[in-house]
mmCIF file of C-alpha atoms and ligand atoms in Angstrom:
data_model
loop_
_atom_site.group_PDB
_atom_site.id
_atom_site.type_symbol
_atom_site.label_atom_id
_atom_site.label_comp_id
_atom_site.label_asym_id
_atom_site.label_seq_id
_atom_site.Cartn_x
_atom_site.Cartn_y
_atom_site.Cartn_z
ATOM 1 C CA MET G 27 40.838 40.210 -13.577
ATOM 2 C CA THR G 28 42.877 37.651 -10.989
ATOM 3 C CA LEU G 29 39.672 35.512 -8.165
ATOM 4 C CA ARG G 30 41.229 35.320 -4.862
ATOM 5 C CA ARG G 31 39.585 34.851 -1.409
ATOM 6 C CA ALA G 32 38.437 36.982 0.767
ATOM 7 C CA ALA G 33 39.673 37.030 4.372
ATOM 8 C CA ILE G 34 38.510 38.471 8.059
ATOM 9 C CA THR G 35 41.907 39.591 9.406
ATOM 10 C CA SER G 36 41.554 41.938 11.818
ATOM 11 C CA VAL G 37 38.836 42.833 14.216
ATOM 12 C CA GLY G 38 37.533 45.903 16.723
ATOM 13 C CA ARG G 39 34.728 47.078 18.200
ATOM 14 C CA PHE G 40 33.214 49.876 20.265
ATOM 15 C CA LEU G 41 30.778 49.862 23.013
ATOM 16 C CA PRO G 42 28.548 52.562 24.764
ATOM 17 C CA GLU G 43 30.106 52.760 29.203
ATOM 18 C CA LYS G 44 27.015 53.494 30.061
ATOM 19 C CA VAL G 45 24.773 50.433 30.624
ATOM 20 C CA LEU G 46 20.800 49.974 30.925
ATOM 21 C CA SER G 47 19.985 46.979 33.397
ATOM 22 C CA ASN G 48 16.767 44.651 33.489
ATOM 23 C CA GLN G 49 16.047 47.171 37.121
ATOM 24 C CA ASP G 50 16.684 50.487 35.158
ATOM 25 C CA LEU G 51 13.858 49.280 32.897
ATOM 26 C CA GLU G 52 11.353 48.293 35.291
ATOM 27 C CA VAL G 53 11.527 51.792 35.878
ATOM 28 C CA LEU G 54 10.738 53.387 33.125
ATOM 29 C CA VAL G 55 8.067 50.291 31.883
ATOM 30 C CA GLU G 56 5.969 47.061 33.287
ATOM 31 C CA THR G 57 8.032 44.433 33.079
ATOM 32 C CA SER G 58 10.399 42.428 34.934
ATOM 33 C CA ASN G 59 13.561 41.118 34.773
ATOM 34 C CA ASP G 60 12.197 37.882 35.008
ATOM 35 C CA TRP G 61 10.124 38.199 32.053
ATOM 36 C CA ILE G 62 13.023 39.909 29.786
ATOM 37 C CA VAL G 63 15.344 37.430 30.574
ATOM 38 C CA GLY G 64 13.264 34.553 30.718
ATOM 39 C CA ARG G 65 11.666 35.991 27.206
ATOM 40 C CA THR G 66 14.645 37.436 25.791
ATOM 41 C CA GLY G 67 17.724 36.328 27.718
ATOM 42 C CA ILE G 68 18.530 39.291 27.786
ATOM 43 C CA ARG G 69 19.902 41.058 31.441
ATOM 44 C CA GLU G 70 21.317 44.428 30.205
ATOM 45 C CA ARG G 71 22.644 46.555 27.405
ATOM 46 C CA ARG G 72 24.755 49.624 26.130
ATOM 47 C CA ILE G 73 23.418 52.870 25.464
ATOM 48 C CA VAL G 74 25.387 56.033 24.362
ATOM 49 C CA GLU G 75 24.573 59.383 26.007
ATOM 50 C CA GLU G 76 22.179 61.328 23.922
ATOM 51 C CA GLY G 77 23.306 62.752 21.038
ATOM 52 C CA THR G 78 26.306 60.720 19.913
ATOM 53 C CA GLY G 79 25.917 59.514 16.373
ATOM 54 C CA THR G 80 26.521 56.429 14.793
ATOM 55 C CA SER G 81 29.700 57.144 13.093
ATOM 56 C CA GLU G 82 30.685 57.743 15.983
ATOM 57 C CA LEU G 83 30.924 54.152 17.276
ATOM 58 C CA ALA G 84 32.260 52.781 13.881
ATOM 59 C CA ALA G 85 34.818 54.862 13.781
ATOM 60 C CA ALA G 86 36.645 53.604 16.846
ATOM 61 C CA ALA G 87 35.398 50.243 15.577
ATOM 62 C CA ALA G 88 37.450 50.608 13.155
ATOM 63 C CA GLN G 89 40.036 52.467 14.948
ATOM 64 C CA GLU G 90 40.626 49.270 16.880
ATOM 65 C CA ALA G 91 40.762 46.914 13.901
ATOM 66 C CA LEU G 92 43.476 49.356 12.320
ATOM 67 C CA ASP G 93 45.087 49.691 15.322
ATOM 68 C CA ARG G 94 45.439 46.299 15.798
ATOM 69 C CA ARG G 95 47.021 44.731 12.378
ATOM 70 C CA GLY G 96 49.151 47.583 12.612
ATOM 71 C CA ILE G 97 48.385 49.112 9.297
ATOM 72 C CA SER G 98 47.030 53.498 8.836
ATOM 73 C CA ALA G 99 43.929 54.339 7.440
ATOM 74 C CA ASP G 100 45.441 55.372 4.358
ATOM 75 C CA ASP G 101 45.961 51.627 3.146
ATOM 76 C CA ILE G 102 42.092 51.395 3.173
ATOM 77 C CA ASP G 103 40.352 51.561 0.251
ATOM 78 C CA LEU G 104 36.499 50.932 0.741
ATOM 79 C CA ILE G 105 34.783 51.209 4.309
ATOM 80 C CA ILE G 106 30.955 50.371 3.894
ATOM 81 C CA VAL G 107 28.379 50.915 7.254
ATOM 82 C CA GLY G 108 25.829 48.097 7.041
ATOM 83 C CA THR G 109 23.408 50.756 9.907
ATOM 84 C CA VAL G 110 19.889 51.379 10.193
ATOM 85 C CA THR G 111 21.068 54.583 12.290
ATOM 86 C CA PRO G 112 22.744 56.594 10.324
ATOM 87 C CA ASP G 113 24.146 59.909 12.152
ATOM 88 C CA MET G 114 21.146 61.903 9.497
ATOM 89 C CA MET G 115 19.962 60.804 6.181
ATOM 90 C CA PHE G 116 22.618 62.278 4.184
ATOM 91 C CA PRO G 117 25.845 61.575 4.231
ATOM 92 C CA SER G 118 26.349 58.306 4.716
ATOM 93 C CA THR G 119 27.207 57.008 8.167
ATOM 94 C CA ALA G 120 30.648 56.120 6.147
ATOM 95 C CA CYS G 121 31.362 59.180 4.343
ATOM 96 C CA LEU G 122 31.906 60.506 8.179
ATOM 97 C CA VAL G 123 33.847 57.509 9.334
ATOM 98 C CA GLN G 124 35.990 58.261 6.163
ATOM 99 C CA ASP G 125 36.326 61.636 7.698
ATOM 100 C CA LYS G 126 37.209 60.371 11.455
ATOM 101 C CA LEU G 127 39.731 58.402 11.055
ATOM 102 C CA GLY G 128 41.726 60.099 7.991
ATOM 103 C CA ALA G 129 40.589 57.210 5.796
ATOM 104 C CA SER G 130 42.435 59.489 2.247
ATOM 105 C CA ARG G 131 42.061 56.881 -0.455
ATOM 106 C CA ALA G 132 39.314 55.506 0.220
ATOM 107 C CA TRP G 133 34.976 54.928 -0.553
ATOM 108 C CA GLY G 134 32.827 53.814 0.780
ATOM 109 C CA PHE G 135 28.860 53.781 1.380
ATOM 110 C CA ASP G 136 26.384 52.678 4.312
ATOM 111 C CA LEU G 137 24.024 49.696 3.611
ATOM 112 C CA SER G 138 21.160 48.874 4.126
ATOM 113 C CA ALA G 139 19.681 45.834 5.652
ATOM 114 C CA ALA G 140 18.857 46.087 9.585
ATOM 115 C CA CYS G 141 20.208 42.981 11.184
ATOM 116 C CA CYS G 142 21.629 41.457 7.935
ATOM 117 C CA GLY G 143 23.919 44.423 7.346
ATOM 118 C CA PHE G 144 26.755 42.722 8.467
ATOM 119 C CA VAL G 145 26.272 39.553 7.476
ATOM 120 C CA TYR G 146 25.762 41.527 3.286
ATOM 121 C CA SER G 147 28.302 44.060 3.855
ATOM 122 C CA LEU G 148 30.646 41.408 4.262
ATOM 123 C CA THR G 149 29.702 40.021 0.723
ATOM 124 C CA VAL G 150 29.433 43.259 -0.553
ATOM 125 C CA GLY G 151 33.323 44.225 0.573
ATOM 126 C CA SER G 152 34.788 40.561 0.095
ATOM 127 C CA GLN G 153 33.450 40.630 -3.888
ATOM 128 C CA PHE G 154 36.116 43.787 -4.050
ATOM 129 C CA ILE G 155 38.451 41.548 -2.591
ATOM 130 C CA MET G 156 38.390 38.430 -4.896
ATOM 131 C CA SER G 157 37.630 40.626 -7.823
ATOM 132 C CA GLY G 158 40.601 41.751 -6.589
ATOM 133 C CA ALA G 159 39.816 45.266 -7.277
ATOM 134 C CA HIS G 160 41.282 46.545 -2.873
ATOM 135 C CA GLU G 161 44.000 45.263 -1.217
ATOM 136 C CA ARG G 162 41.983 46.304 1.861
ATOM 137 C CA VAL G 163 38.237 46.659 2.845
ATOM 138 C CA LEU G 164 36.937 47.710 5.841
ATOM 139 C CA VAL G 165 33.278 46.705 7.201
ATOM 140 C CA ILE G 166 31.547 47.861 10.285
ATOM 141 C CA GLY G 167 28.112 47.182 11.389
ATOM 142 C CA ALA G 168 27.222 49.959 13.878
ATOM 143 C CA ASP G 169 23.565 50.892 15.499
ATOM 144 C CA VAL G 170 22.168 53.521 17.767
ATOM 145 C CA MET G 171 18.917 52.130 18.654
ATOM 146 C CA SER G 172 18.172 53.601 20.940
ATOM 147 C CA SER G 173 18.144 56.354 18.810
ATOM 148 C CA ILE G 174 14.626 54.519 17.435
ATOM 149 C CA ILE G 175 13.415 54.023 20.727
ATOM 150 C CA ASP G 176 9.997 54.645 22.466
ATOM 151 C CA TYR G 177 11.463 53.519 25.770
ATOM 152 C CA ARG G 178 7.461 53.383 26.801
ATOM 153 C CA ASP G 179 7.305 50.742 24.699
ATOM 154 C CA ARG G 180 7.826 47.523 26.475
ATOM 155 C CA ALA G 181 7.586 45.193 23.480
ATOM 156 C CA THR G 182 10.495 47.288 21.370
ATOM 157 C CA CYS G 183 12.621 49.211 24.345
ATOM 158 C CA VAL G 184 13.641 46.126 26.863
ATOM 159 C CA ILE G 185 15.136 43.910 24.024
ATOM 160 C CA PHE G 186 17.425 46.493 21.985
ATOM 161 C CA GLY G 187 20.996 47.934 23.090
ATOM 162 C CA ASP G 188 24.429 50.114 20.923
ATOM 163 C CA GLY G 189 27.518 49.141 18.874
ATOM 164 C CA ALA G 190 29.835 48.489 16.818
ATOM 165 C CA GLY G 191 32.232 45.665 15.369
ATOM 166 C CA ALA G 192 34.081 45.611 12.454
ATOM 167 C CA VAL G 193 36.970 43.669 10.522
ATOM 168 C CA LEU G 194 39.678 44.190 7.987
ATOM 169 C CA LEU G 195 38.871 41.970 4.874
ATOM 170 C CA GLU G 196 41.958 41.335 2.409
ATOM 171 C CA ALA G 197 43.431 38.640 0.108
ATOM 172 C CA ALA G 198 43.672 34.430 2.191
ATOM 173 C CA ASN G 199 47.247 33.617 2.444
ATOM 174 C CA GLY G 200 45.899 30.188 1.677
ATOM 175 C CA ASP G 201 42.134 28.752 1.536
ATOM 176 C CA GLU G 202 41.181 30.839 4.243
ATOM 177 C CA GLY G 203 37.801 33.919 3.791
ATOM 178 C CA LEU G 204 34.821 33.290 1.981
ATOM 179 C CA ILE G 205 33.197 30.020 0.541
ATOM 180 C CA GLY G 206 29.757 31.061 -0.326
ATOM 181 C CA TYR G 207 26.545 32.890 1.519
ATOM 182 C CA GLN G 208 23.024 32.695 0.889
ATOM 183 C CA HIS G 209 21.128 35.663 0.718
ATOM 184 C CA LYS G 210 16.989 36.615 0.388
ATOM 185 C CA ILE G 211 14.723 39.748 1.073
ATOM 186 C CA GLU G 212 11.210 39.273 1.187
ATOM 187 C CA GLY G 213 9.336 42.766 0.724
ATOM 188 C CA HIS G 214 6.241 41.148 2.735
ATOM 189 C CA GLY G 215 7.788 41.428 5.407
ATOM 190 C CA GLY G 216 8.086 45.430 5.836
ATOM 191 C CA GLN G 217 5.110 45.812 7.848
ATOM 192 C CA TYR G 218 6.082 43.092 10.761
ATOM 193 C CA LEU G 219 9.006 45.293 11.414
ATOM 194 C CA TYR G 220 9.875 48.754 10.411
ATOM 195 C CA MET G 221 10.303 53.216 11.499
ATOM 196 C CA PRO G 222 7.619 54.498 9.378
ATOM 197 C CA GLY G 223 9.448 58.088 9.928
ATOM 198 C CA GLY G 224 11.365 60.789 8.524
ATOM 199 C CA GLY G 225 11.615 58.767 4.776
ATOM 200 C CA SER G 226 10.346 59.986 2.147
ATOM 201 C CA GLN G 227 6.792 58.643 2.544
ATOM 202 C CA HIS G 228 6.514 60.374 6.141
ATOM 203 C CA PRO G 229 8.627 63.343 6.089
ATOM 204 C CA ALA G 230 9.381 64.116 9.844
ATOM 205 C CA SER G 231 6.506 66.520 10.900
ATOM 206 C CA ALA G 232 4.918 67.384 13.732
ATOM 207 C CA ASN G 233 2.533 64.972 12.685
ATOM 208 C CA THR G 234 4.683 62.283 11.962
ATOM 209 C CA VAL G 235 6.242 62.797 15.321
ATOM 210 C CA GLU G 236 2.896 63.252 17.346
ATOM 211 C CA GLN G 237 2.053 59.613 15.943
ATOM 212 C CA LYS G 238 5.542 58.112 17.244
ATOM 213 C CA MET G 239 6.381 57.244 13.537
ATOM 214 C CA HIS G 240 9.709 57.595 14.679
ATOM 215 C CA TYR G 241 10.572 55.076 16.750
ATOM 216 C CA VAL G 242 10.564 51.131 16.463
ATOM 217 C CA HIS G 243 7.382 49.060 15.582
ATOM 218 C CA GLN G 244 7.459 45.493 15.455
ATOM 219 C CA ASP G 245 5.085 42.393 16.011
ATOM 220 C CA GLY G 246 7.375 40.212 18.346
ATOM 221 C CA ARG G 247 5.721 36.712 17.373
ATOM 222 C CA GLN G 248 5.857 37.475 13.729
ATOM 223 C CA VAL G 249 9.749 37.938 13.835
ATOM 224 C CA PHE G 250 10.110 35.485 15.933
ATOM 225 C CA LYS G 251 8.493 32.915 13.626
ATOM 226 C CA TYR G 252 10.288 33.638 10.366
ATOM 227 C CA ALA G 253 13.053 34.355 12.916
ATOM 228 C CA VAL G 254 13.569 30.983 13.640
ATOM 229 C CA ARG G 255 12.748 29.420 10.221
ATOM 230 C CA ARG G 256 14.861 31.319 8.347
ATOM 231 C CA THR G 257 17.905 31.058 9.944
ATOM 232 C CA TYR G 258 17.050 27.919 9.409
ATOM 233 C CA GLU G 259 16.717 27.290 5.806
ATOM 234 C CA THR G 260 19.549 29.804 4.717
ATOM 235 C CA THR G 261 22.532 27.718 6.917
ATOM 236 C CA THR G 262 21.229 24.786 5.747
ATOM 237 C CA SER G 263 20.858 25.726 1.908
ATOM 238 C CA LEU G 264 24.140 27.189 2.491
ATOM 239 C CA LEU G 265 26.070 24.341 4.249
ATOM 240 C CA ALA G 266 24.024 21.811 1.376
ATOM 241 C CA ARG G 267 25.663 24.222 -1.085
ATOM 242 C CA GLU G 268 28.822 24.130 -0.315
ATOM 243 C CA GLY G 269 29.251 20.627 0.294
ATOM 244 C CA PHE G 270 28.877 20.599 3.629
ATOM 245 C CA THR G 271 26.342 19.558 7.070
ATOM 246 C CA PRO G 272 26.307 20.902 10.596
ATOM 247 C CA ASP G 273 29.136 18.745 12.033
ATOM 248 C CA ASP G 274 31.412 20.044 10.170
ATOM 249 C CA VAL G 275 30.428 23.418 11.599
ATOM 250 C CA SER G 276 33.074 24.599 14.147
ATOM 251 C CA LEU G 277 31.220 28.488 14.974
ATOM 252 C CA LEU G 278 27.961 29.551 13.942
ATOM 253 C CA ILE G 279 28.066 33.248 15.127
ATOM 254 C CA ALA G 280 24.480 34.330 14.594
ATOM 255 C CA HIS G 281 22.278 37.216 14.709
ATOM 256 C CA GLN G 282 21.857 37.691 18.519
ATOM 257 C CA ALA G 283 17.900 39.219 18.629
ATOM 258 C CA ASN G 284 16.568 36.802 21.069
ATOM 259 C CA MET G 285 18.434 33.570 22.831
ATOM 260 C CA ARG G 286 15.052 31.868 21.840
ATOM 261 C CA ILE G 287 15.715 32.171 18.267
ATOM 262 C CA LEU G 288 19.508 30.750 18.648
ATOM 263 C CA ASP G 289 18.116 27.769 20.760
ATOM 264 C CA ALA G 290 16.030 27.317 18.685
ATOM 265 C CA THR G 291 18.120 27.545 15.367
ATOM 266 C CA ARG G 292 20.683 25.863 17.531
ATOM 267 C CA ASP G 293 18.147 23.018 18.321
ATOM 268 C CA ARG G 294 17.536 22.268 14.292
ATOM 269 C CA LEU G 295 20.431 22.170 13.710
ATOM 270 C CA GLY G 296 21.861 19.461 15.441
ATOM 271 C CA LEU G 297 24.974 21.628 17.345
ATOM 272 C CA PRO G 298 25.855 21.249 20.901
ATOM 273 C CA GLU G 299 25.870 24.250 23.273
ATOM 274 C CA GLU G 300 29.477 24.977 23.100
ATOM 275 C CA LYS G 301 29.295 25.131 18.808
ATOM 276 C CA VAL G 302 27.164 28.370 19.715
ATOM 277 C CA VAL G 303 27.589 31.779 20.298
ATOM 278 C CA LYS G 304 25.961 33.750 22.785
ATOM 279 C CA ASN G 305 26.532 37.779 24.129
ATOM 280 C CA ILE G 306 23.184 38.627 24.499
ATOM 281 C CA HIS G 307 22.373 38.598 27.806
ATOM 282 C CA LYS G 308 25.092 41.325 27.977
ATOM 283 C CA PHE G 309 24.667 43.507 24.578
ATOM 284 C CA GLY G 310 20.874 42.972 23.687
ATOM 285 C CA ASN G 311 20.057 43.155 20.018
ATOM 286 C CA THR G 312 22.893 45.717 18.444
ATOM 287 C CA THR G 313 21.081 44.827 14.979
ATOM 288 C CA ALA G 314 23.999 45.259 11.962
ATOM 289 C CA ALA G 315 26.625 45.433 14.701
ATOM 290 C CA THR G 316 25.450 41.961 16.914
ATOM 291 C CA ILE G 317 28.127 39.356 14.490
ATOM 292 C CA PRO G 318 30.908 41.342 14.853
ATOM 293 C CA LEU G 319 30.902 41.593 18.596
ATOM 294 C CA ALA G 320 30.311 38.000 18.710
ATOM 295 C CA LEU G 321 33.305 37.136 16.860
ATOM 296 C CA TYR G 322 34.984 39.449 19.076
ATOM 297 C CA ASP G 323 33.876 37.977 22.285
ATOM 298 C CA ALA G 324 34.677 34.383 20.759
ATOM 299 C CA LEU G 325 38.038 35.316 19.983
ATOM 300 C CA GLU G 326 38.883 36.716 22.915
ATOM 301 C CA ASP G 327 37.810 33.601 24.725
ATOM 302 C CA ARG G 328 39.999 31.732 22.628
ATOM 303 C CA ARG G 329 37.058 29.384 20.746
ATOM 304 C CA LEU G 330 38.919 29.954 17.480
ATOM 305 C CA ASP G 331 41.526 27.602 14.990
ATOM 306 C CA LYS G 332 43.063 28.086 12.578
ATOM 307 C CA GLY G 333 41.106 25.433 9.844
ATOM 308 C CA ASP G 334 37.796 26.519 11.463
ATOM 309 C CA LEU G 335 34.593 27.146 9.653
ATOM 310 C CA ILE G 336 32.279 30.127 10.645
ATOM 311 C CA LEU G 337 28.595 30.313 10.060
ATOM 312 C CA PHE G 338 27.750 33.639 9.618
ATOM 313 C CA SER G 339 23.756 33.672 9.627
ATOM 314 C CA SER G 340 20.925 36.314 9.865
ATOM 315 C CA VAL G 341 17.348 37.354 9.914
ATOM 316 C CA GLY G 342 15.986 40.261 10.210
ATOM 317 C CA ALA G 343 13.818 43.859 8.677
ATOM 318 C CA GLY G 344 12.698 43.843 5.603
ATOM 319 C CA PHE G 345 12.367 40.573 5.749
ATOM 320 C CA THR G 346 15.926 40.443 4.885
ATOM 321 C CA ALA G 347 17.638 36.478 5.274
ATOM 322 C CA GLY G 348 21.170 35.422 5.204
ATOM 323 C CA ALA G 349 24.248 33.348 5.239
ATOM 324 C CA SER G 350 28.104 33.176 5.141
ATOM 325 C CA LEU G 351 30.446 30.317 5.197
ATOM 326 C CA PHE G 352 33.812 31.368 5.438
ATOM 327 C CA ARG G 353 36.989 29.333 6.767
ATOM 328 C CA TRP G 354 39.165 31.108 9.909
ATOM 329 C CA GLY G 355 42.714 32.215 9.029
ATOM 330 C CA GLY G 356 43.075 34.286 12.202
ATOM 331 C CA LEU G 357 44.218 37.475 13.057
ATOM 332 C CA ARG G 358 46.645 39.205 10.283
ATOM 333 C CA SER G 359 49.191 41.313 13.148
ATOM 334 C CA SER G 360 51.219 44.320 12.318
ATOM 335 C CA GLY G 361 54.058 43.250 8.841
ATOM 336 C CA GLU G 362 52.619 40.187 7.831
HETATM 337 O O1 UT7 F 414 16.620 41.919 15.508
HETATM 338 C C1 UT7 F 414 14.956 41.981 14.961
HETATM 339 C C2 UT7 F 414 14.251 41.619 14.450
HETATM 340 N N1 UT7 F 414 13.673 40.756 15.824
HETATM 341 C C3 UT7 F 414 13.476 40.414 16.798
HETATM 342 O O2 UT7 F 414 14.402 38.588 16.950
HETATM 343 C C4 UT7 F 414 12.811 39.870 18.067
HETATM 344 C C5 UT7 F 414 11.673 39.053 17.001
HETATM 345 N N2 UT7 F 414 10.569 38.981 18.881
HETATM 346 C C6 UT7 F 414 10.548 38.260 20.017
HETATM 347 O O3 UT7 F 414 12.152 37.798 20.363
HETATM 348 C C7 UT7 F 414 10.029 38.396 20.627
HETATM 349 O O4 UT7 F 414 9.234 38.109 19.865
HETATM 350 C C8 UT7 F 414 10.033 39.794 22.158
HETATM 351 C C9 UT7 F 414 10.644 39.008 22.440
HETATM 352 C C10 UT7 F 414 9.486 40.666 21.509
HETATM 353 C C11 UT7 F 414 8.350 39.329 22.540
HETATM 354 O O5 UT7 F 414 8.086 38.071 23.215
HETATM 355 P P1 UT7 F 414 6.817 36.895 23.040
HETATM 356 O O6 UT7 F 414 7.381 35.158 24.260
HETATM 357 O O7 UT7 F 414 6.859 36.924 21.928
HETATM 358 O O8 UT7 F 414 5.883 37.527 23.294
HETATM 359 P P2 UT7 F 414 4.769 38.528 23.180
HETATM 360 O O9 UT7 F 414 5.109 39.415 21.915
HETATM 361 O O10 UT7 F 414 3.804 36.881 22.756
HETATM 362 O O11 UT7 F 414 4.072 39.279 24.988
HETATM 363 C C12 UT7 F 414 3.109 37.985 25.103
HETATM 364 C C13 UT7 F 414 2.960 38.760 26.770
HETATM 365 C C14 UT7 F 414 2.156 39.208 25.960
HETATM 366 O O12 UT7 F 414 1.168 40.057 27.658
HETATM 367 P P3 UT7 F 414 -0.605 38.958 26.919
HETATM 368 O O13 UT7 F 414 -1.202 39.208 25.712
HETATM 369 O O14 UT7 F 414 0.227 38.202 27.009
HETATM 370 O O15 UT7 F 414 -1.028 39.208 28.076
HETATM 371 C C15 UT7 F 414 2.347 41.154 25.762
HETATM 372 O O16 UT7 F 414 2.053 42.946 26.532
HETATM 373 O O17 UT7 F 414 4.243 39.372 27.144
HETATM 374 C C16 UT7 F 414 3.812 41.040 27.086
HETATM 375 N N3 UT7 F 414 4.970 41.636 27.483
HETATM 376 C C17 UT7 F 414 5.343 41.955 27.583
HETATM 377 N N4 UT7 F 414 5.827 41.611 29.868
HETATM 378 C C18 UT7 F 414 6.526 41.840 30.721
HETATM 379 C C19 UT7 F 414 5.958 41.959 25.654
HETATM 380 N N5 UT7 F 414 6.839 42.814 26.413
HETATM 381 C C20 UT7 F 414 6.830 42.623 27.424
HETATM 382 C C21 UT7 F 414 7.571 43.296 28.694
HETATM 383 N N6 UT7 F 414 7.757 42.862 29.764
HETATM 384 N N7 UT7 F 414 8.690 43.540 28.029
#
């Protein structure tokens, strides 16, 4: 098998139309626009209509990536969906996406790593390109967080939103693509961010519903501290291992969990404001979708040039932590 690089060659996204603003939340729980903006940086988030499954968002984002690239769903070999809000326990969201797209040749699976779902999926998908096993891999980060949020719990309901982002991976033509990655899981952190109900330990019952076990439970302070520390450690050790310093980074595209986490990371890495992508004010924390959505915005805003070094980074429930370095080679259009 030949070893080659895996490059991101197309992007797509889907965001529900319905906006849930901080003012809307002020009506639901005891909170204020000032508190939410000051503590998180979030001004609004998108929310699906009830009954919309994650696969619908994921398929729409993937379809845009295919359309922009000018290829058909039949050209896809593998579909990986990073999500913690699958439509159902099984079949996987990837199966539902494959069917919606009509990707007749593809196989696929879901990857459960919470907010690291996209970063991990990007690394996993890249392996199949690098090994020469596949030519085209769809990597999707998608979550309908509103399906597992208690809109009476002010500690969580102000943070999360719904959305999906997708990228297409193909073999690099030159030196662009994945340079390296650094991933870590630390299971002791599971107690600080989790959803206990509906799994094999606590199957759905009247009791689990009564106990609110089908909602996100979070100790925000613990997660915040871990996120700031581990994001710095993961990104700096990855950069050092690959022979770079933070100065070499053209753009940090990090998980959008809290504006203060992004600012603390920027400070610690010594990056100027213009090297950090922020769109949390518009979409909140969409879990596995934040990074492809931020990449999409960076491209819309023309913040990436060929040859730029992108640092992707995320920390989430698990705990999970991950970062990857990509040399940007530009999007490919039809025929390239
Ligand atoms: O992507 C998944 C990973 N998750 C994260 O990265 C989340 C990381 N954590 C955070 O983003 C922050 O911890 C939060 C935004 C969740 C909370 O911010 P904080 O600055 O850590 O607040 P806190 O939990 O320490 O609470 C401070 C105060 C408390 O009141 P007292 O005890 O000081 O009287 C809370 O009850 O703020 C209160 N509070 C609120 N007040 C108004 C908590 N939530 C709200 C709210 N509105 N929505």
